[in-house]
mmCIF file with all atom_site columns, C-alpha atoms in Angstrom:
data_model
loop_
_atom_site.group_PDB
_atom_site.id
_atom_site.type_symbol
_atom_site.label_atom_id
_atom_site.label_alt_id
_atom_site.label_comp_id
_atom_site.label_asym_id
_atom_site.label_entity_id
_atom_site.label_seq_id
_atom_site.pdbx_PDB_ins_code
_atom_site.Cartn_x
_atom_site.Cartn_y
_atom_site.Cartn_z
_atom_site.occupancy
_atom_site.B_iso_or_equiv
_atom_site.pdbx_formal_charge
_atom_site.auth_seq_id
_atom_site.auth_comp_id
_atom_site.auth_asym_id
_atom_site.auth_atom_id
_atom_site.pdbx_PDB_model_num
ATOM 1   C CA . UNK A 1 1   ? 0.177   -0.015  -0.322  1.00 52.00 ? 276 UNK A CA 1
ATOM 2   C CA . UNK A 1 2   ? 2.683   2.370   0.862   1.00 57.00 ? 277 UNK A CA 1
ATOM 3   C CA . UNK A 1 3   ? 4.164   1.918   -2.730  1.00 55.00 ? 278 UNK A CA 1
ATOM 4   C CA . UNK A 1 4   ? 1.089   2.431   -4.327  1.00 56.00 ? 279 UNK A CA 1
ATOM 5   C CA . UNK A 1 5   ? 0.694   5.895   -2.170  1.00 59.00 ? 280 UNK A CA 1
ATOM 6   C CA . UNK A 1 6   ? 4.292   7.188   -3.475  1.00 61.00 ? 281 UNK A CA 1
ATOM 7   C CA . UNK A 1 7   ? 3.418   6.130   -7.029  1.00 59.00 ? 282 UNK A CA 1
ATOM 8   C CA . UNK A 1 8   ? 0.343   8.398   -6.131  1.00 56.00 ? 283 UNK A CA 1
ATOM 9   C CA . UNK A 1 9   ? 2.474   11.321  -4.860  1.00 60.00 ? 284 UNK A CA 1
ATOM 10  C CA . UNK A 1 10  ? 4.676   11.113  -7.975  1.00 63.00 ? 285 UNK A CA 1
ATOM 11  C CA . UNK A 1 11  ? 2.051   10.827  -10.458 1.00 61.00 ? 286 UNK A CA 1
ATOM 12  C CA . UNK A 1 12  ? -0.195  13.635  -8.646  1.00 62.00 ? 287 UNK A CA 1
ATOM 13  C CA . UNK A 1 13  ? -0.142  15.993  -6.805  1.00 62.00 ? 288 UNK A CA 1
ATOM 14  C CA . UNK A 1 14  ? -1.748  15.528  -3.079  1.00 64.00 ? 289 UNK A CA 1
ATOM 15  C CA . UNK A 1 15  ? -5.267  17.379  -4.209  1.00 68.00 ? 290 UNK A CA 1
ATOM 16  C CA . UNK A 1 16  ? -5.331  14.883  -6.878  1.00 78.00 ? 291 UNK A CA 1
ATOM 17  C CA . UNK A 1 17  ? -4.292  12.096  -4.680  1.00 76.00 ? 292 UNK A CA 1
ATOM 18  C CA . UNK A 1 18  ? -7.011  12.070  -2.243  1.00 79.00 ? 293 UNK A CA 1
ATOM 19  C CA . UNK A 1 19  ? -9.729  12.230  -5.101  1.00 84.00 ? 294 UNK A CA 1
ATOM 20  C CA . UNK A 1 20  ? -8.375  9.575   -6.847  1.00 85.00 ? 295 UNK A CA 1
ATOM 21  C CA . UNK A 1 21  ? -8.352  7.639   -3.218  1.00 86.00 ? 296 UNK A CA 1
ATOM 22  C CA . UNK A 1 22  ? -11.867 9.015   -2.207  1.00 88.00 ? 297 UNK A CA 1
ATOM 23  C CA . UNK A 1 23  ? -12.735 7.482   -5.748  1.00 91.00 ? 298 UNK A CA 1
ATOM 24  C CA . UNK A 1 24  ? -11.045 4.255   -4.868  1.00 91.00 ? 299 UNK A CA 1
ATOM 25  C CA . UNK A 1 25  ? -12.480 3.930   -1.329  1.00 92.00 ? 300 UNK A CA 1
ATOM 26  C CA . UNK A 1 26  ? -15.580 4.273   -2.880  1.00 93.00 ? 301 UNK A CA 1
ATOM 27  C CA . UNK A 1 27  ? -15.022 2.073   -5.572  1.00 93.00 ? 302 UNK A CA 1
ATOM 28  C CA . UNK A 1 28  ? -13.498 -0.629  -2.839  1.00 93.00 ? 303 UNK A CA 1
ATOM 29  C CA . UNK A 1 29  ? -17.425 -0.282  -0.818  1.00 93.00 ? 304 UNK A CA 1
ATOM 30  C CA . UNK A 1 30  ? -19.244 -1.002  -3.420  1.00 93.00 ? 305 UNK A CA 1
ATOM 31  C CA . UNK A 1 31  ? -17.020 -3.968  -4.329  1.00 93.00 ? 306 UNK A CA 1
ATOM 32  C CA . UNK A 1 32  ? -17.546 -5.097  -1.055  1.00 93.00 ? 307 UNK A CA 1
ATOM 33  C CA . UNK A 1 33  ? -21.501 -4.194  -0.777  1.00 91.00 ? 308 UNK A CA 1
ATOM 34  C CA . UNK A 1 34  ? -21.732 -6.100  -4.134  1.00 91.00 ? 309 UNK A CA 1
ATOM 35  C CA . UNK A 1 35  ? -19.711 -9.463  -2.546  1.00 91.00 ? 310 UNK A CA 1
ATOM 36  C CA . UNK A 1 36  ? -21.297 -9.817  0.781   1.00 92.00 ? 311 UNK A CA 1
ATOM 37  C CA . UNK A 1 37  ? -25.080 -8.382  0.838   1.00 90.00 ? 312 UNK A CA 1
ATOM 38  C CA . UNK A 1 38  ? -26.119 -8.765  -3.387  1.00 88.00 ? 313 UNK A CA 1
ATOM 39  C CA . UNK A 1 39  ? -24.686 -12.104 -3.659  1.00 91.00 ? 314 UNK A CA 1
ATOM 40  C CA . UNK A 1 40  ? -25.122 -13.458 -0.154  1.00 90.00 ? 315 UNK A CA 1
ATOM 41  C CA . UNK A 1 41  ? -26.568 -16.850 0.971   1.00 90.00 ? 316 UNK A CA 1
ATOM 42  C CA . UNK A 1 42  ? -27.184 -15.841 4.765   1.00 90.00 ? 317 UNK A CA 1
ATOM 43  C CA . UNK A 1 43  ? -30.677 -16.000 5.408   1.00 87.00 ? 318 UNK A CA 1
ATOM 44  C CA . UNK A 1 44  ? -30.334 -12.881 7.979   1.00 89.00 ? 319 UNK A CA 1
ATOM 45  C CA . UNK A 1 45  ? -28.930 -10.764 5.380   1.00 89.00 ? 320 UNK A CA 1
ATOM 46  C CA . UNK A 1 46  ? -31.154 -12.116 2.746   1.00 86.00 ? 321 UNK A CA 1
ATOM 47  C CA . UNK A 1 47  ? -34.173 -10.909 5.089   1.00 84.00 ? 322 UNK A CA 1
ATOM 48  C CA . UNK A 1 48  ? -32.918 -7.447  5.438   1.00 88.00 ? 323 UNK A CA 1
ATOM 49  C CA . UNK A 1 49  ? -32.661 -6.992  1.683   1.00 87.00 ? 324 UNK A CA 1
ATOM 50  C CA . UNK A 1 50  ? -36.192 -8.266  1.866   1.00 85.00 ? 325 UNK A CA 1
ATOM 51  C CA . UNK A 1 51  ? -37.509 -6.138  4.314   1.00 89.00 ? 326 UNK A CA 1
ATOM 52  C CA . UNK A 1 52  ? -35.584 -3.668  2.187   1.00 90.00 ? 327 UNK A CA 1
ATOM 53  C CA . UNK A 1 53  ? -36.831 -4.257  -1.066  1.00 90.00 ? 328 UNK A CA 1
ATOM 54  C CA . UNK A 1 54  ? -40.690 -4.700  0.494   1.00 92.00 ? 329 UNK A CA 1
ATOM 55  C CA . UNK A 1 55  ? -39.884 -0.781  1.643   1.00 93.00 ? 330 UNK A CA 1
ATOM 56  C CA . UNK A 1 56  ? -38.775 0.435   -1.981  1.00 94.00 ? 331 UNK A CA 1
ATOM 57  C CA . UNK A 1 57  ? -42.163 -1.358  -3.899  1.00 94.00 ? 332 UNK A CA 1
ATOM 58  C CA . UNK A 1 58  ? -44.286 -0.098  -0.695  1.00 94.00 ? 333 UNK A CA 1
ATOM 59  C CA . UNK A 1 59  ? -43.077 3.406   -1.700  1.00 97.00 ? 334 UNK A CA 1
ATOM 60  C CA . UNK A 1 60  ? -43.902 2.749   -5.815  1.00 96.00 ? 335 UNK A CA 1
ATOM 61  C CA . UNK A 1 61  ? -47.720 1.351   -4.318  1.00 95.00 ? 336 UNK A CA 1
ATOM 62  C CA . UNK A 1 62  ? -48.070 4.284   -2.199  1.00 96.00 ? 337 UNK A CA 1
ATOM 63  C CA . UNK A 1 63  ? -47.336 6.504   -5.025  1.00 95.00 ? 338 UNK A CA 1
ATOM 64  C CA . UNK A 1 64  ? -49.473 4.687   -7.772  1.00 94.00 ? 339 UNK A CA 1
ATOM 65  C CA . UNK A 1 65  ? -52.519 5.209   -5.268  1.00 95.00 ? 340 UNK A CA 1
ATOM 66  C CA . UNK A 1 66  ? -52.008 8.630   -4.167  1.00 94.00 ? 341 UNK A CA 1
ATOM 67  C CA . UNK A 1 67  ? -52.085 9.171   -8.283  1.00 91.00 ? 342 UNK A CA 1
ATOM 68  C CA . UNK A 1 68  ? -55.215 7.018   -7.999  1.00 91.00 ? 343 UNK A CA 1
ATOM 69  C CA . UNK A 1 69  ? -56.837 8.881   -5.257  1.00 92.00 ? 344 UNK A CA 1
ATOM 70  C CA . UNK A 1 70  ? -56.120 11.964  -7.284  1.00 89.00 ? 345 UNK A CA 1
ATOM 71  C CA . UNK A 1 71  ? -58.141 10.872  -10.399 1.00 88.00 ? 346 UNK A CA 1
ATOM 72  C CA . UNK A 1 72  ? -60.712 10.441  -7.605  1.00 87.00 ? 347 UNK A CA 1
ATOM 73  C CA . UNK A 1 73  ? -60.489 13.624  -6.050  1.00 87.00 ? 348 UNK A CA 1
ATOM 74  C CA . UNK A 1 74  ? -60.360 15.956  -9.646  1.00 85.00 ? 349 UNK A CA 1
ATOM 75  C CA . UNK A 1 75  ? -61.502 13.408  -12.543 1.00 82.00 ? 350 UNK A CA 1
ATOM 76  C CA . UNK A 1 76  ? -60.630 14.385  -16.051 1.00 76.00 ? 351 UNK A CA 1
ATOM 77  C CA . UNK A 1 77  ? -57.957 17.234  -14.550 1.00 80.00 ? 352 UNK A CA 1
ATOM 78  C CA . UNK A 1 78  ? -55.585 16.509  -12.554 1.00 72.00 ? 353 UNK A CA 1
ATOM 79  C CA . UNK A 1 79  ? -53.050 13.068  -13.909 1.00 77.00 ? 354 UNK A CA 1
ATOM 80  C CA . UNK A 1 80  ? -54.653 11.361  -16.556 1.00 78.00 ? 355 UNK A CA 1
ATOM 81  C CA . UNK A 1 81  ? -56.902 13.910  -18.460 1.00 77.00 ? 356 UNK A CA 1
ATOM 82  C CA . UNK A 1 82  ? -60.146 11.999  -19.464 1.00 77.00 ? 357 UNK A CA 1
ATOM 83  C CA . UNK A 1 83  ? -58.271 8.672   -20.558 1.00 80.00 ? 358 UNK A CA 1
ATOM 84  C CA . UNK A 1 84  ? -60.464 5.813   -18.845 1.00 84.00 ? 359 UNK A CA 1
ATOM 85  C CA . UNK A 1 85  ? -57.511 3.160   -20.181 1.00 89.00 ? 360 UNK A CA 1
ATOM 86  C CA . UNK A 1 86  ? -54.542 4.523   -18.287 1.00 88.00 ? 361 UNK A CA 1
ATOM 87  C CA . UNK A 1 87  ? -56.618 5.022   -15.454 1.00 89.00 ? 362 UNK A CA 1
ATOM 88  C CA . UNK A 1 88  ? -57.729 1.431   -15.742 1.00 91.00 ? 363 UNK A CA 1
ATOM 89  C CA . UNK A 1 89  ? -53.993 0.056   -16.119 1.00 92.00 ? 364 UNK A CA 1
ATOM 90  C CA . UNK A 1 90  ? -53.058 2.282   -13.211 1.00 92.00 ? 365 UNK A CA 1
ATOM 91  C CA . UNK A 1 91  ? -55.215 0.330   -11.119 1.00 93.00 ? 366 UNK A CA 1
ATOM 92  C CA . UNK A 1 92  ? -54.301 -3.012  -12.711 1.00 95.00 ? 367 UNK A CA 1
ATOM 93  C CA . UNK A 1 93  ? -50.369 -1.949  -11.870 1.00 95.00 ? 368 UNK A CA 1
ATOM 94  C CA . UNK A 1 94  ? -51.171 -0.801  -8.418  1.00 95.00 ? 369 UNK A CA 1
ATOM 95  C CA . UNK A 1 95  ? -52.905 -4.140  -7.808  1.00 95.00 ? 370 UNK A CA 1
ATOM 96  C CA . UNK A 1 96  ? -49.869 -6.203  -9.602  1.00 96.00 ? 371 UNK A CA 1
ATOM 97  C CA . UNK A 1 97  ? -46.953 -4.201  -7.156  1.00 95.00 ? 372 UNK A CA 1
ATOM 98  C CA . UNK A 1 98  ? -48.770 -4.499  -4.076  1.00 94.00 ? 373 UNK A CA 1
ATOM 99  C CA . UNK A 1 99  ? -49.347 -8.293  -4.154  1.00 94.00 ? 374 UNK A CA 1
ATOM 100 C CA . UNK A 1 100 ? -46.484 -9.874  -6.242  1.00 94.00 ? 375 UNK A CA 1
ATOM 101 C CA . UNK A 1 101 ? -43.666 -7.129  -5.158  1.00 92.00 ? 376 UNK A CA 1
ATOM 102 C CA . UNK A 1 102 ? -45.235 -6.167  -1.394  1.00 91.00 ? 377 UNK A CA 1
ATOM 103 C CA . UNK A 1 103 ? -46.896 -8.812  -0.008  1.00 91.00 ? 378 UNK A CA 1
ATOM 104 C CA . UNK A 1 104 ? -45.456 -11.702 -1.320  1.00 90.00 ? 379 UNK A CA 1
ATOM 105 C CA . UNK A 1 105 ? -42.026 -10.847 -0.437  1.00 86.00 ? 380 UNK A CA 1
ATOM 106 C CA . UNK A 1 106 ? -43.098 -9.513  3.182   1.00 84.00 ? 381 UNK A CA 1
ATOM 107 C CA . UNK A 1 107 ? -44.317 -13.293 4.041   1.00 86.00 ? 382 UNK A CA 1
ATOM 108 C CA . UNK A 1 108 ? -41.240 -15.171 2.368   1.00 81.00 ? 383 UNK A CA 1
ATOM 109 C CA . UNK A 1 109 ? -39.107 -12.327 4.781   1.00 74.00 ? 384 UNK A CA 1
ATOM 110 C CA . UNK A 1 110 ? -40.765 -13.048 8.027   1.00 78.00 ? 385 UNK A CA 1
ATOM 111 C CA . UNK A 1 111 ? -41.203 -16.865 7.008   1.00 72.00 ? 386 UNK A CA 1
#
């Protein structure tokens, strides 16, 4: 590691070395996260990943539900502008997201 620091010192100044070191640190952290969390077989980490996925997709479902409620409160004015097919598609997507991406992973993550 010391040889790498001296090589960086000779190639770049201290300010540039600090930036490069910061970038290398971030890349190292991303590689660690990918190897330790995304490729894990540890059941505890998998449950945490399931819960994070449920929270993320729950927010997506919440946004879809909010759009549906806005359309019901102000029909044809706010979001969908007299487009019944888009409204029905929005309801279908909301149902699919909530059932298959929130409820089922939550059940599997807790079991």
